[in-house]
């Protein structure tokens, strides 16, 4: 008996290194989850392959998918659409495999509405915890700089409230190790496991 | 800034291999938690050292500790008391270190009442998931044997309801890997991390 797969959503502020962490996770030979390829209307860059880097679609095709509610989340950046096809995600989860999404924070918000049971991981910049030593050693920084950093940190901490886990991206390998640990742990959660056992007994 | 340590409670049915798993975890050079040594009134066995294997106490000493509410949990087995001194646990958690307890299920129930925020891990026998194939291939087992196994499984699944995680003890190393992953994941939980960040900002 196999449980439904987990939907793992990695997000965080832009520039935090989500793409690097995601690539590192999928470079591991034993990566235990499926990567959900995004769809975009932007043109392929040199070397990019349709169905590997992105699904490349025309603006018209993309807008039909929006109308048909076939996107788990989507957004427009500088004139191009980016989104996650929902069918692939549902089919893969139903087959018992975990699906990994790496998306922007506004996309993560949309996914939370449709898949509240997903596993949401916020990748946090190490600057947040560096903040503490900066505050403690405040003589070395101007008051204005500290004030700005604290405002930025507050905004980031408010973003976190949507998420189940916060992983600091201090080193790519550490971040990957924590993300893998989170997925292993979630598969051991009692609610999940005992439902499986209870179903097993009903088979009787 | 350091958060308070986690109280990790490993328990499960007797004979499931709790002691073996605990020893394997603490044999790792990078074991990241402190082991809470139990107290007992039974006599030391050959080679057992006071303060390493157990704290050996007289029955009178133990009963004074019970009266003074100095035990996180205790129970009597075949005429001897076994228990967990509470002061060591509190002091170690307050110093920011994680504390690991390996105790019987009735002890775990007592700890849950005093430390509801603890992390409770149920070590499950692999026989539970073997049950499925036994049920599926029922021609090879007598009806009565299957019925007995299912009753035993039901009783074990009911025990699980107190716990946060269920780890199957299929192989000692796998079980240890999952337990370590659970502890790493729990340290990344958003509630925990964002409280830390919020405290950091209050320092201002």
PDB file of C-alpha atoms in Angstrom, chain B residues 29-174:
ATOM      1  CA  UNK B  29      30.241  10.616  16.521  1.00  0.00           C
ATOM      2  CA  UNK B  30      28.017  13.582  15.620  1.00  0.00           C
ATOM      3  CA  UNK B  31      25.070  12.641  17.857  1.00  0.00           C
ATOM      4  CA  UNK B  32      23.519  16.039  18.380  1.00  0.00           C
ATOM      5  CA  UNK B  33      21.573  15.371  21.548  1.00  0.00           C
ATOM      6  CA  UNK B  34      22.099  14.536  25.202  1.00  0.00           C
ATOM      7  CA  UNK B  35      20.961  11.220  26.554  1.00  0.00           C
ATOM      8  CA  UNK B  36      18.963  11.358  29.747  1.00  0.00           C
ATOM      9  CA  UNK B  37      20.153   8.560  32.037  1.00  0.00           C
ATOM     10  CA  UNK B  38      17.391   6.698  33.858  1.00  0.00           C
ATOM     11  CA  UNK B  39      17.246   6.091  37.592  1.00  0.00           C
ATOM     12  CA  UNK B  40      16.496   2.659  39.037  1.00  0.00           C
ATOM     13  CA  UNK B  41      16.252   0.784  42.312  1.00  0.00           C
ATOM     14  CA  UNK B  42      17.408  -2.481  40.818  1.00  0.00           C
ATOM     15  CA  UNK B  43      20.950  -3.634  41.599  1.00  0.00           C
ATOM     16  CA  UNK B  44      23.703  -2.927  39.048  1.00  0.00           C
ATOM     17  CA  UNK B  45      24.467  -5.858  36.740  1.00  0.00           C
ATOM     18  CA  UNK B  46      28.040  -6.901  36.115  1.00  0.00           C
ATOM     19  CA  UNK B  47      29.841  -4.076  34.292  1.00  0.00           C
ATOM     20  CA  UNK B  48      27.116  -1.456  34.800  1.00  0.00           C
ATOM     21  CA  UNK B  49      28.378   1.871  36.104  1.00  0.00           C
ATOM     22  CA  UNK B  50      26.429   4.341  38.267  1.00  0.00           C
ATOM     23  CA  UNK B  51      25.857   7.587  36.326  1.00  0.00           C
ATOM     24  CA  UNK B  52      26.539   5.937  32.960  1.00  0.00           C
ATOM     25  CA  UNK B  53      24.137   3.039  32.589  1.00  0.00           C
ATOM     26  CA  UNK B  54      21.758   4.164  35.312  1.00  0.00           C
ATOM     27  CA  UNK B  55      21.653   6.217  38.448  1.00  0.00           C
ATOM     28  CA  UNK B  56      21.342   3.467  41.054  1.00  0.00           C
ATOM     29  CA  UNK B  57      19.245   4.484  44.075  1.00  0.00           C
ATOM     30  CA  UNK B  58      17.719   2.788  47.092  1.00  0.00           C
ATOM     31  CA  UNK B  59      13.976   2.314  47.264  1.00  0.00           C
ATOM     32  CA  UNK B  60      13.785   4.987  50.006  1.00  0.00           C
ATOM     33  CA  UNK B  61      15.715   7.536  47.925  1.00  0.00           C
ATOM     34  CA  UNK B  62      13.520   6.838  44.904  1.00  0.00           C
ATOM     35  CA  UNK B  63      10.291   7.228  46.890  1.00  0.00           C
ATOM     36  CA  UNK B  64      11.449  10.590  48.269  1.00  0.00           C
ATOM     37  CA  UNK B  65      12.011  11.776  44.666  1.00  0.00           C
ATOM     38  CA  UNK B  66       8.520  10.594  43.733  1.00  0.00           C
ATOM     39  CA  UNK B  67       7.049  12.548  46.670  1.00  0.00           C
ATOM     40  CA  UNK B  68       9.033  15.666  45.725  1.00  0.00           C
ATOM     41  CA  UNK B  69       7.789  15.426  42.112  1.00  0.00           C
ATOM     42  CA  UNK B  70      11.391  15.147  40.911  1.00  0.00           C
ATOM     43  CA  UNK B  71      10.636  12.491  38.288  1.00  0.00           C
ATOM     44  CA  UNK B  72       9.420  13.270  34.819  1.00  0.00           C
ATOM     45  CA  UNK B  73       8.009   9.753  34.633  1.00  0.00           C
ATOM     46  CA  UNK B  74       8.394   6.545  36.561  1.00  0.00           C
ATOM     47  CA  UNK B  75       7.054   3.019  36.708  1.00  0.00           C
ATOM     48  CA  UNK B  76       7.516  -0.154  38.686  1.00  0.00           C
ATOM     49  CA  UNK B  77       8.508  -3.389  36.924  1.00  0.00           C
ATOM     50  CA  UNK B  78       8.912  -6.700  38.759  1.00  0.00           C
ATOM     51  CA  UNK B  79       9.488  -4.990  42.077  1.00  0.00           C
ATOM     52  CA  UNK B  80      11.898  -2.274  40.936  1.00  0.00           C
ATOM     53  CA  UNK B  81      11.356   1.386  40.168  1.00  0.00           C
ATOM     54  CA  UNK B  82      12.605   2.955  36.944  1.00  0.00           C
ATOM     55  CA  UNK B  83      12.298   6.679  36.225  1.00  0.00           C
ATOM     56  CA  UNK B  84      13.663   9.855  34.622  1.00  0.00           C
ATOM     57  CA  UNK B  85      15.041  12.626  36.875  1.00  0.00           C
ATOM     58  CA  UNK B  86      13.343  15.876  35.835  1.00  0.00           C
ATOM     59  CA  UNK B  87      16.045  18.382  36.872  1.00  0.00           C
ATOM     60  CA  UNK B  88      18.631  17.099  34.387  1.00  0.00           C
ATOM     61  CA  UNK B  89      16.064  17.250  31.584  1.00  0.00           C
ATOM     62  CA  UNK B  90      14.944  20.812  32.384  1.00  0.00           C
ATOM     63  CA  UNK B  91      18.470  22.161  32.825  1.00  0.00           C
ATOM     64  CA  UNK B  92      19.730  20.598  29.597  1.00  0.00           C
ATOM     65  CA  UNK B  93      16.747  21.866  27.583  1.00  0.00           C
ATOM     66  CA  UNK B  94      17.189  25.350  29.046  1.00  0.00           C
ATOM     67  CA  UNK B  95      20.855  25.351  28.004  1.00  0.00           C
ATOM     68  CA  UNK B  96      19.623  24.903  24.394  1.00  0.00           C
ATOM     69  CA  UNK B  97      20.545  21.232  23.994  1.00  0.00           C
ATOM     70  CA  UNK B  98      18.172  18.531  22.799  1.00  0.00           C
ATOM     71  CA  UNK B  99      17.475  15.740  25.282  1.00  0.00           C
ATOM     72  CA  UNK B 100      16.761  12.176  24.193  1.00  0.00           C
ATOM     73  CA  UNK B 101      14.649   9.791  26.299  1.00  0.00           C
ATOM     74  CA  UNK B 102      14.112   6.134  25.496  1.00  0.00           C
ATOM     75  CA  UNK B 103      11.251   4.906  27.635  1.00  0.00           C
ATOM     76  CA  UNK B 104       8.287   2.549  27.854  1.00  0.00           C
ATOM     77  CA  UNK B 105       4.884   3.567  26.507  1.00  0.00           C
ATOM     78  CA  UNK B 106       3.350   4.218  29.939  1.00  0.00           C
ATOM     79  CA  UNK B 107       6.286   6.540  30.745  1.00  0.00           C
ATOM     80  CA  UNK B 108       5.816   8.368  27.434  1.00  0.00           C
ATOM     81  CA  UNK B 109       2.196   9.017  28.420  1.00  0.00           C
ATOM     82  CA  UNK B 110       3.348  10.670  31.676  1.00  0.00           C
ATOM     83  CA  UNK B 111       5.927  12.788  29.813  1.00  0.00           C
ATOM     84  CA  UNK B 112       3.319  13.949  27.285  1.00  0.00           C
ATOM     85  CA  UNK B 113       1.273  15.378  30.164  1.00  0.00           C
ATOM     86  CA  UNK B 114       4.218  17.347  31.575  1.00  0.00           C
ATOM     87  CA  UNK B 115       5.920  18.282  28.259  1.00  0.00           C
ATOM     88  CA  UNK B 116       3.154  18.436  25.639  1.00  0.00           C
ATOM     89  CA  UNK B 117       5.572  20.302  23.338  1.00  0.00           C
ATOM     90  CA  UNK B 118       7.980  17.331  23.296  1.00  0.00           C
ATOM     91  CA  UNK B 119       8.660  15.390  20.129  1.00  0.00           C
ATOM     92  CA  UNK B 120       7.199  11.919  20.516  1.00  0.00           C
ATOM     93  CA  UNK B 121       8.449   9.172  18.219  1.00  0.00           C
ATOM     94  CA  UNK B 122       6.796   5.748  18.138  1.00  0.00           C
ATOM     95  CA  UNK B 123       9.089   2.950  17.035  1.00  0.00           C
ATOM     96  CA  UNK B 124       6.885   0.465  15.178  1.00  0.00           C
ATOM     97  CA  UNK B 125       7.650  -3.174  14.502  1.00  0.00           C
ATOM     98  CA  UNK B 126       8.028  -4.040  10.815  1.00  0.00           C
ATOM     99  CA  UNK B 127       5.445  -6.760  11.420  1.00  0.00           C
ATOM    100  CA  UNK B 128       2.806  -4.038  11.089  1.00  0.00           C
ATOM    101  CA  UNK B 129       3.520  -3.396   7.453  1.00  0.00           C
ATOM    102  CA  UNK B 130       4.231  -7.044   6.815  1.00  0.00           C
ATOM    103  CA  UNK B 131       0.663  -7.534   7.901  1.00  0.00           C
ATOM    104  CA  UNK B 132      -0.553  -6.230   4.587  1.00  0.00           C
ATOM    105  CA  UNK B 133       1.131  -8.903   2.508  1.00  0.00           C
ATOM    106  CA  UNK B 134      -0.025 -11.505   5.016  1.00  0.00           C
ATOM    107  CA  UNK B 135      -3.600 -10.343   4.589  1.00  0.00           C
ATOM    108  CA  UNK B 136      -3.281 -10.241   0.819  1.00  0.00           C
ATOM    109  CA  UNK B 137      -1.778 -13.746   0.729  1.00  0.00           C
ATOM    110  CA  UNK B 138      -4.217 -15.025   3.277  1.00  0.00           C
ATOM    111  CA  UNK B 139      -4.458 -18.489   1.814  1.00  0.00           C
ATOM    112  CA  UNK B 140      -1.089 -19.257   3.392  1.00  0.00           C
ATOM    113  CA  UNK B 141      -2.162 -18.384   6.968  1.00  0.00           C
ATOM    114  CA  UNK B 142      -4.981 -19.685   9.100  1.00  0.00           C
ATOM    115  CA  UNK B 143      -7.953 -17.384   9.629  1.00  0.00           C
ATOM    116  CA  UNK B 144      -7.352 -17.502  13.375  1.00  0.00           C
ATOM    117  CA  UNK B 145      -3.708 -16.432  13.073  1.00  0.00           C
ATOM    118  CA  UNK B 146      -4.636 -13.511  10.835  1.00  0.00           C
ATOM    119  CA  UNK B 147      -7.383 -12.457  13.247  1.00  0.00           C
ATOM    120  CA  UNK B 148      -4.940 -12.494  16.162  1.00  0.00           C
ATOM    121  CA  UNK B 149      -2.340 -10.498  14.251  1.00  0.00           C
ATOM    122  CA  UNK B 150      -4.910  -7.917  13.262  1.00  0.00           C
ATOM    123  CA  UNK B 151      -6.089  -7.511  16.850  1.00  0.00           C
ATOM    124  CA  UNK B 152      -2.492  -7.008  17.977  1.00  0.00           C
ATOM    125  CA  UNK B 153      -1.924  -4.507  15.156  1.00  0.00           C
ATOM    126  CA  UNK B 154      -5.078  -2.584  16.131  1.00  0.00           C
ATOM    127  CA  UNK B 155      -3.879  -2.299  19.719  1.00  0.00           C
ATOM    128  CA  UNK B 156      -0.517  -0.968  18.523  1.00  0.00           C
ATOM    129  CA  UNK B 157      -2.095   1.544  16.164  1.00  0.00           C
ATOM    130  CA  UNK B 158      -4.222   2.864  19.031  1.00  0.00           C
ATOM    131  CA  UNK B 159      -1.042   3.394  21.077  1.00  0.00           C
ATOM    132  CA  UNK B 160       0.378   5.527  18.244  1.00  0.00           C
ATOM    133  CA  UNK B 161      -2.259   8.222  18.631  1.00  0.00           C
ATOM    134  CA  UNK B 162      -0.248   9.902  21.380  1.00  0.00           C
ATOM    135  CA  UNK B 163       2.788  10.329  19.128  1.00  0.00           C
ATOM    136  CA  UNK B 164       3.939  12.895  16.558  1.00  0.00           C
ATOM    137  CA  UNK B 165       5.916  10.485  14.397  1.00  0.00           C
ATOM    138  CA  UNK B 166       5.962   6.778  13.626  1.00  0.00           C
ATOM    139  CA  UNK B 167       9.274   5.217  12.605  1.00  0.00           C
ATOM    140  CA  UNK B 168       9.273   1.657  11.383  1.00  0.00           C
ATOM    141  CA  UNK B 169      12.183  -0.343  12.762  1.00  0.00           C
ATOM    142  CA  UNK B 170      12.801  -2.347   9.597  1.00  0.00           C
ATOM    143  CA  UNK B 171      16.577  -1.841   9.859  1.00  0.00           C
ATOM    144  CA  UNK B 172      18.352  -0.165  12.755  1.00  0.00           C
ATOM    145  CA  UNK B 173      20.280   2.198  10.433  1.00  0.00           C
ATOM    146  CA  UNK B 174      17.129   3.217   8.558  1.00  0.00           C
TER     147      UNK B 174
END
